[in-house]
mmCIF file of C-alpha atoms in Angstrom:
data_model
loop_
_atom_site.group_PDB
_atom_site.id
_atom_site.type_symbol
_atom_site.label_atom_id
_atom_site.label_comp_id
_atom_site.label_asym_id
_atom_site.label_seq_id
_atom_site.Cartn_x
_atom_site.Cartn_y
_atom_site.Cartn_z
ATOM 1 C CA MET A 76 100.502 83.940 102.331
ATOM 2 C CA THR A 77 98.076 85.493 104.055
ATOM 3 C CA VAL A 78 98.042 89.229 104.687
ATOM 4 C CA LEU A 79 96.387 90.928 107.696
ATOM 5 C CA ILE A 80 95.203 94.529 106.696
ATOM 6 C CA VAL A 81 94.529 96.315 110.005
ATOM 7 C CA ALA A 82 92.397 99.769 108.759
ATOM 8 C CA PHE A 83 88.908 100.948 109.777
ATOM 9 C CA ARG A 84 85.745 101.065 107.758
ATOM 10 C CA ASP A 85 85.989 104.317 106.466
ATOM 11 C CA TYR A 86 89.640 103.816 105.281
ATOM 12 C CA ARG A 87 89.866 102.970 101.259
ATOM 13 C CA ASP A 88 92.554 104.850 99.574
ATOM 14 C CA ASP A 89 94.815 102.358 99.034
ATOM 15 C CA ILE A 90 93.617 99.231 99.718
ATOM 16 C CA PRO A 91 91.547 97.716 96.829
ATOM 17 C CA SER A 92 94.620 98.314 94.481
ATOM 18 C CA VAL A 93 97.430 96.324 97.129
ATOM 19 C CA THR A 94 94.600 93.355 97.662
ATOM 20 C CA ALA A 95 94.479 93.060 93.835
ATOM 21 C CA ALA A 96 98.037 93.075 93.297
ATOM 22 C CA LEU A 97 98.479 90.352 96.324
ATOM 23 C CA ALA A 98 95.479 88.735 94.794
ATOM 24 C CA ALA A 99 97.424 88.581 91.373
ATOM 25 C CA ARG A 100 100.206 86.953 92.664
ATOM 26 C CA GLY A 101 98.210 84.094 94.491
ATOM 27 C CA ALA A 102 98.446 85.601 97.996
ATOM 28 C CA ARG A 103 95.106 85.997 100.328
ATOM 29 C CA SER A 104 94.204 89.271 102.038
ATOM 30 C CA LEU A 105 91.918 89.630 105.268
ATOM 31 C CA ARG A 106 90.911 92.881 106.854
ATOM 32 C CA PHE A 107 90.197 93.858 110.325
ATOM 33 C CA ASP A 108 88.558 96.884 110.888
ATOM 34 C CA THR A 109 89.523 97.750 113.982
ATOM 35 C CA ASP A 110 86.683 100.380 114.774
ATOM 36 C CA THR A 111 84.230 97.634 114.670
ATOM 37 C CA PHE A 112 86.232 96.067 118.398
ATOM 38 C CA PRO A 113 85.275 95.843 120.504
ATOM 39 C CA GLY A 114 81.792 95.262 119.265
ATOM 40 C CA ALA A 115 80.846 93.057 116.170
ATOM 41 C CA THR A 116 84.590 92.425 116.108
ATOM 42 C CA SER A 117 86.016 90.073 118.972
ATOM 43 C CA LEU A 118 89.294 89.022 119.465
ATOM 44 C CA SER A 119 90.735 85.639 121.491
ATOM 45 C CA LEU A 120 94.025 85.382 122.940
ATOM 46 C CA ALA A 121 94.778 82.212 124.257
ATOM 47 C CA TYR A 122 97.972 81.754 126.505
ATOM 48 C CA GLY A 123 99.162 79.020 129.041
ATOM 49 C CA ARG A 124 98.060 75.423 128.633
ATOM 50 C CA SER A 125 97.437 76.722 124.920
ATOM 51 C CA ARG A 126 98.301 79.389 122.591
ATOM 52 C CA GLY A 127 96.707 81.150 119.870
ATOM 53 C CA ALA A 128 94.376 84.309 118.588
ATOM 54 C CA VAL A 129 91.586 83.786 116.515
ATOM 55 C CA LEU A 130 89.559 87.168 115.078
ATOM 56 C CA ARG A 131 86.060 87.069 114.613
ATOM 57 C CA ALA A 132 83.721 89.403 112.819
ATOM 58 C CA GLY A 133 80.353 87.683 112.558
ATOM 59 C CA ASP A 134 80.187 84.328 111.437
ATOM 60 C CA GLU A 135 83.834 84.421 110.096
ATOM 61 C CA ALA A 136 86.488 83.275 112.418
ATOM 62 C CA ILE A 137 90.035 83.490 111.214
ATOM 63 C CA ASP A 138 92.988 81.529 112.736
ATOM 64 C CA LEU A 139 95.710 84.621 113.557
ATOM 65 C CA GLY A 140 98.157 81.446 113.541
ATOM 66 C CA SER A 141 97.870 81.623 109.249
ATOM 67 C CA ILE A 142 99.078 85.148 108.710
ATOM 68 C CA SER A 143 102.053 85.828 107.287
ATOM 69 C CA ALA A 144 102.606 89.611 107.284
ATOM 70 C CA VAL A 145 100.408 92.476 108.296
ATOM 71 C CA TRP A 146 99.979 95.986 106.666
ATOM 72 C CA LEU A 147 99.023 98.243 109.096
ATOM 73 C CA ARG A 148 97.018 101.290 108.127
ATOM 74 C CA GLY A 149 95.269 102.661 110.578
ATOM 75 C CA PHE A 150 94.148 102.319 114.257
ATOM 76 C CA ARG A 151 90.259 103.453 115.718
ATOM 77 C CA GLU A 152 89.440 101.109 118.503
ATOM 78 C CA GLY A 153 86.284 101.803 120.123
ATOM 79 C CA SER A 154 85.065 104.262 118.173
ATOM 80 C CA ALA A 155 81.646 102.513 117.488
ATOM 81 C CA LEU A 156 81.110 101.502 120.860
ATOM 82 C CA PRO A 157 77.879 102.305 122.075
ATOM 83 C CA ALA A 158 77.075 105.412 124.775
ATOM 84 C CA MET A 159 78.215 104.691 128.284
ATOM 85 C CA GLU A 160 79.629 106.385 131.290
ATOM 86 C CA PRO A 161 82.893 108.534 130.117
ATOM 87 C CA ASP A 162 84.871 105.926 132.553
ATOM 88 C CA PHE A 163 84.158 102.879 131.178
ATOM 89 C CA HIS A 164 84.409 104.254 127.516
ATOM 90 C CA ARG A 165 88.091 104.540 128.339
ATOM 91 C CA THR A 166 88.758 101.754 130.236
ATOM 92 C CA SER A 167 86.995 99.922 127.125
ATOM 93 C CA VAL A 168 89.199 101.648 123.961
ATOM 94 C CA GLN A 169 91.841 101.337 126.690
ATOM 95 C CA ALA A 170 91.474 97.719 126.523
ATOM 96 C CA ALA A 171 90.938 97.266 122.866
ATOM 97 C CA GLU A 172 93.782 98.823 122.322
ATOM 98 C CA ALA A 173 95.877 96.746 125.114
ATOM 99 C CA THR A 174 94.446 93.656 123.313
ATOM 100 C CA THR A 175 95.151 94.624 119.222
ATOM 101 C CA THR A 176 98.910 95.632 120.120
ATOM 102 C CA ALA A 177 99.383 92.008 122.462
ATOM 103 C CA MET A 178 97.574 89.967 119.327
ATOM 104 C CA LEU A 179 99.913 92.004 116.752
ATOM 105 C CA ALA A 180 103.623 91.347 119.271
ATOM 106 C CA GLY A 181 102.252 87.701 119.407
ATOM 107 C CA LEU A 182 101.797 86.743 115.640
ATOM 108 C CA GLY A 183 105.661 86.659 114.905
ATOM 109 C CA CYS A 184 105.643 88.189 111.220
ATOM 110 C CA PHE A 185 106.818 90.975 109.143
ATOM 111 C CA GLN A 186 104.534 94.248 109.718
ATOM 112 C CA LEU A 187 104.511 97.280 107.562
ATOM 113 C CA ASP A 188 104.615 99.083 110.394
ATOM 114 C CA PRO A 189 104.474 98.182 113.553
ATOM 115 C CA ARG A 190 102.459 100.032 116.033
ATOM 116 C CA GLU A 191 104.978 101.535 117.992
ATOM 117 C CA VAL A 192 106.989 102.679 115.114
ATOM 118 C CA VAL A 193 104.320 104.432 113.713
ATOM 119 C CA ARG A 194 103.590 106.167 116.961
ATOM 120 C CA ARG A 195 107.253 107.125 117.359
ATOM 121 C CA ALA A 196 107.539 108.358 113.633
ATOM 122 C CA GLU A 197 104.134 110.688 114.306
ATOM 123 C CA ASN A 198 105.541 112.174 117.238
ATOM 124 C CA LYS A 199 106.723 115.646 115.781
ATOM 125 C CA PRO A 200 108.614 116.775 118.689
ATOM 126 C CA PHE A 201 110.795 113.765 118.740
ATOM 127 C CA GLN A 202 111.447 113.337 115.577
ATOM 128 C CA LEU A 203 112.521 117.314 115.403
ATOM 129 C CA GLN A 204 114.958 116.527 118.299
ATOM 130 C CA LEU A 205 116.072 113.159 116.716
ATOM 131 C CA ALA A 206 117.125 115.292 113.301
ATOM 132 C CA ARG A 207 118.904 117.480 115.266
ATOM 133 C CA GLU A 208 121.075 114.512 116.683
ATOM 134 C CA LEU A 209 121.590 113.014 113.466
ATOM 135 C CA GLY A 210 123.167 116.495 111.840
ATOM 136 C CA LEU A 211 119.828 117.924 110.017
ATOM 137 C CA ALA A 212 119.454 121.430 109.765
ATOM 138 C CA ILE A 213 115.610 122.285 111.372
ATOM 139 C CA PRO A 214 114.343 125.487 112.015
ATOM 140 C CA ALA A 215 113.924 126.996 115.284
ATOM 141 C CA THR A 216 110.999 125.631 117.124
ATOM 142 C CA LEU A 217 109.214 126.131 120.219
ATOM 143 C CA VAL A 218 106.424 123.061 121.292
ATOM 144 C CA SER A 219 104.588 125.165 123.908
ATOM 145 C CA ASN A 220 101.119 125.796 125.589
ATOM 146 C CA ASP A 221 102.491 129.396 127.105
ATOM 147 C CA PRO A 222 101.397 132.049 125.100
ATOM 148 C CA ALA A 223 103.636 134.335 126.840
ATOM 149 C CA ALA A 224 106.699 131.782 125.912
ATOM 150 C CA VAL A 225 104.990 131.763 122.237
ATOM 151 C CA ARG A 226 105.305 135.824 121.890
ATOM 152 C CA ALA A 227 108.881 136.036 122.923
ATOM 153 C CA PHE A 228 110.052 133.322 120.711
ATOM 154 C CA ALA A 229 107.866 135.392 118.205
ATOM 155 C CA ARG A 230 110.129 138.241 118.669
ATOM 156 C CA SER A 231 113.036 136.177 117.854
ATOM 157 C CA CYS A 232 111.911 135.370 114.401
ATOM 158 C CA PRO A 233 112.012 138.154 112.531
ATOM 159 C CA GLY A 234 111.030 136.386 109.231
ATOM 160 C CA GLY A 235 107.605 135.410 110.529
ATOM 161 C CA LEU A 236 106.285 132.485 112.476
ATOM 162 C CA VAL A 237 104.544 129.461 111.497
ATOM 163 C CA THR A 238 102.221 126.898 113.621
ATOM 164 C CA LYS A 239 101.189 123.482 113.422
ATOM 165 C CA MET A 240 99.965 120.764 115.325
ATOM 166 C CA VAL A 241 101.339 118.162 118.024
ATOM 167 C CA VAL A 242 99.123 115.455 116.862
ATOM 168 C CA PRO A 243 99.528 113.823 113.631
ATOM 169 C CA GLN A 244 96.426 115.032 112.030
ATOM 170 C CA PHE A 245 93.505 116.673 113.358
ATOM 171 C CA VAL A 246 90.263 117.117 111.286
ATOM 172 C CA ARG A 247 86.626 118.664 112.312
ATOM 173 C CA GLU A 248 83.771 118.980 111.114
ATOM 174 C CA ASP A 249 82.761 122.522 110.207
ATOM 175 C CA GLY A 250 79.628 124.474 110.512
ATOM 176 C CA GLU A 251 78.081 122.895 107.178
ATOM 177 C CA GLY A 252 79.263 119.485 107.653
ATOM 178 C CA GLU A 253 81.999 119.632 105.718
ATOM 179 C CA LEU A 254 85.451 118.106 107.186
ATOM 180 C CA GLU A 255 88.247 120.407 107.605
ATOM 181 C CA SER A 256 92.024 120.215 108.350
ATOM 182 C CA VAL A 257 94.405 121.870 110.523
ATOM 183 C CA TYR A 258 97.652 122.367 108.564
ATOM 184 C CA THR A 259 100.777 124.777 108.900
ATOM 185 C CA ASN A 260 99.780 128.411 108.971
ATOM 186 C CA ILE A 261 100.995 131.561 109.119
ATOM 187 C CA VAL A 262 100.492 133.209 112.542
ATOM 188 C CA THR A 263 99.780 137.244 112.073
ATOM 189 C CA PRO A 264 100.226 139.822 114.541
ATOM 190 C CA GLU A 265 96.385 139.697 115.578
ATOM 191 C CA GLU A 266 96.453 136.087 116.024
ATOM 192 C CA LEU A 267 99.729 136.335 118.010
ATOM 193 C CA ALA A 268 98.099 138.500 120.085
ATOM 194 C CA ALA A 269 95.057 136.552 120.908
ATOM 195 C CA LEU A 270 96.141 133.025 122.413
ATOM 196 C CA ASP A 271 94.067 132.715 125.303
ATOM 197 C CA GLY A 272 92.596 129.057 124.129
ATOM 198 C CA LEU A 273 96.908 127.857 123.585
ATOM 199 C CA HIS A 274 97.037 126.952 127.052
ATOM 200 C CA LEU A 275 94.520 124.064 126.362
ATOM 201 C CA CYS A 276 96.486 122.112 123.841
ATOM 202 C CA PRO A 277 100.376 122.971 123.081
ATOM 203 C CA MET A 278 101.136 123.465 120.132
ATOM 204 C CA ILE A 279 104.446 123.930 117.525
ATOM 205 C CA PHE A 280 105.744 126.968 116.559
ATOM 206 C CA GLN A 281 108.871 127.266 113.773
ATOM 207 C CA GLU A 282 110.459 130.178 112.470
ATOM 208 C CA MET A 283 108.852 130.393 109.034
ATOM 209 C CA VAL A 284 111.956 129.448 106.094
ATOM 210 C CA PRO A 285 111.376 130.869 102.847
ATOM 211 C CA LYS A 286 110.820 127.823 99.794
ATOM 212 C CA ALA A 287 111.247 127.751 95.954
ATOM 213 C CA LEU A 288 109.824 123.856 96.482
ATOM 214 C CA GLU A 289 108.088 121.615 98.925
ATOM 215 C CA LEU A 290 110.037 117.996 98.700
ATOM 216 C CA ARG A 291 108.013 115.097 99.867
ATOM 217 C CA VAL A 292 110.430 112.192 100.361
ATOM 218 C CA THR A 293 109.475 108.606 101.018
ATOM 219 C CA VAL A 294 112.026 105.827 101.795
ATOM 220 C CA VAL A 295 111.606 102.140 100.825
ATOM 221 C CA GLY A 296 114.360 100.018 101.859
ATOM 222 C CA HIS A 297 117.310 101.226 100.454
ATOM 223 C CA ARG A 298 115.157 103.037 97.733
ATOM 224 C CA VAL A 299 114.327 107.122 97.946
ATOM 225 C CA PHE A 300 111.189 108.379 96.015
ATOM 226 C CA THR A 301 110.914 112.180 96.305
ATOM 227 C CA ALA A 302 107.901 114.595 94.742
ATOM 228 C CA ALA A 303 108.381 118.495 94.520
ATOM 229 C CA VAL A 304 105.110 120.136 95.373
ATOM 230 C CA ASP A 305 104.988 123.797 93.531
ATOM 231 C CA SER A 306 103.153 125.687 96.219
ATOM 232 C CA GLN A 307 103.833 128.679 98.278
ATOM 233 C CA LEU A 308 101.215 128.127 100.630
ATOM 234 C CA ALA A 309 102.641 127.578 104.193
ATOM 235 C CA ASP A 310 101.062 124.067 103.685
ATOM 236 C CA ALA A 311 100.673 122.835 100.414
ATOM 237 C CA ARG A 312 98.290 119.847 101.847
ATOM 238 C CA ALA A 313 95.931 122.786 101.632
ATOM 239 C CA SER A 314 95.416 123.417 98.367
ATOM 240 C CA ILE A 315 94.235 120.403 96.324
ATOM 241 C CA GLY A 316 95.242 122.459 93.037
ATOM 242 C CA ALA A 317 98.895 122.185 93.727
ATOM 243 C CA ALA A 318 101.200 120.984 91.242
ATOM 244 C CA ILE A 319 103.284 118.047 92.073
ATOM 245 C CA ARG A 320 105.711 116.782 89.646
ATOM 246 C CA ALA A 321 108.487 114.665 90.015
ATOM 247 C CA ARG A 322 111.511 115.976 91.285
ATOM 248 C CA SER A 323 113.260 114.873 88.211
ATOM 249 C CA SER A 324 110.870 116.046 86.035
ATOM 250 C CA ALA A 325 111.766 119.797 83.907
ATOM 251 C CA PRO A 326 110.308 122.771 84.818
ATOM 252 C CA GLY A 327 107.327 124.211 83.896
ATOM 253 C CA GLY A 328 103.406 124.267 83.908
ATOM 254 C CA ARG A 329 103.404 126.351 87.502
ATOM 255 C CA THR A 330 99.843 126.227 88.799
ATOM 256 C CA ASP A 331 98.781 129.635 90.885
ATOM 257 C CA CYS A 332 97.345 127.549 94.080
ATOM 258 C CA ARG A 333 97.026 130.491 96.384
ATOM 259 C CA ARG A 334 93.987 129.993 98.658
ATOM 260 C CA SER A 335 93.174 131.255 101.836
ATOM 261 C CA SER A 336 91.728 128.680 104.488
ATOM 262 C CA ARG A 337 91.086 128.953 108.076
ATOM 263 C CA THR A 338 90.282 127.243 110.894
ATOM 264 C CA SER A 339 91.142 127.067 115.137
ATOM 265 C CA CYS A 340 92.381 125.053 117.605
ATOM 266 C CA CYS A 341 91.431 125.471 121.790
ATOM 267 C CA GLY A 342 90.333 128.711 120.883
ATOM 268 C CA CYS A 343 93.545 129.643 119.203
ATOM 269 C CA SER A 344 92.345 130.983 115.889
ATOM 270 C CA ILE A 345 95.422 130.177 112.585
ATOM 271 C CA ALA A 346 95.010 131.228 109.500
ATOM 272 C CA SER A 347 97.341 130.790 105.987
ATOM 273 C CA ALA A 348 98.125 133.735 104.310
ATOM 274 C CA SER A 349 97.530 133.821 100.646
ATOM 275 C CA ASN A 350 101.305 134.235 98.933
ATOM 276 C CA SER A 351 103.388 132.633 102.179
ATOM 277 C CA ALA A 352 106.457 130.655 102.558
ATOM 278 C CA ALA A 353 107.083 127.724 104.319
ATOM 279 C CA SER A 354 108.972 125.924 107.633
ATOM 280 C CA ILE A 355 110.169 122.820 106.854
#
C-alpha cells in the first residue's frame, strides 16, 4: 500500500506520527508539497493514446498509478512562484490548482478528504444553511459587507453580537513578526460604530449565545468524538491555556483563561472581551 500525503513544506503537525504508523503496518508514504508546484516540483498528466500521471521533485519521479490512497492536509499551489506580473501570477496559480485537482480526480483511489468536500465543509454560510435544513438550531446570523445592515442586525440582538471571518482561517503577521489569527470576537459599541472597512470584506455576524462549555465534535465513520473546552472567551482557540478535557471526564480543575486579543480585518477593528460568552 502506498499513501500520497498532499501538504506543503511548513506543515508538520500530524504527518510524522501518521507516516510512522503507516510504516509500522508495512505501508509506504510519499509526500507532495504543493507549495513547490509549479516550480521545483513538476506534474505530468497523460491522456489519449497513453494514460498516466508522474510527479517529479528533483531527481525523484513518482508514478502516481501506484498510489493506493491520498491524505489531503492542505494546498498552497503557486506560493513559491518568483516575482512576475500579477496577471501571469494569477494564471500560473489557477493552472496549478486545476492540474492538481485533475491529478487527484484521476487517481481513482480513496481520499481523505476530497478537495471539493473540504471546500464545501469550509464554507461557513453554506454549512449554516445546511444545518438549518437538517433541523439544527443555529443562532441568528447575518453575512454581510454592508455596515448599515450590520448595525440594524445588531439592534435585533439585545444579548450582544459576535463576529467571525467567512474564510476558514485568517492569519497575518503583526508589527513584531509574530503570527496572529482572527477568531470569533465580541463586537463592542465602539467597533459597531466604526465599520468603515467592512465594505471590502464580508464577515459573519451572529447573536451572542451564553455557554457553559464549548464542544468540539469530530465524526470518524460512525464514531463520534467530543471534547469540551472550558473557556468563557468568545472563541476558546484564542487562549492556548484553555482547559480541554474529554466530555466524559469528571468536572473540576477549571483554568482561568481570561485573556484579551485584538486584531483587525479590512479596517474593521475587532477585539475580544475578557469574560465573554460565545456564539455556536
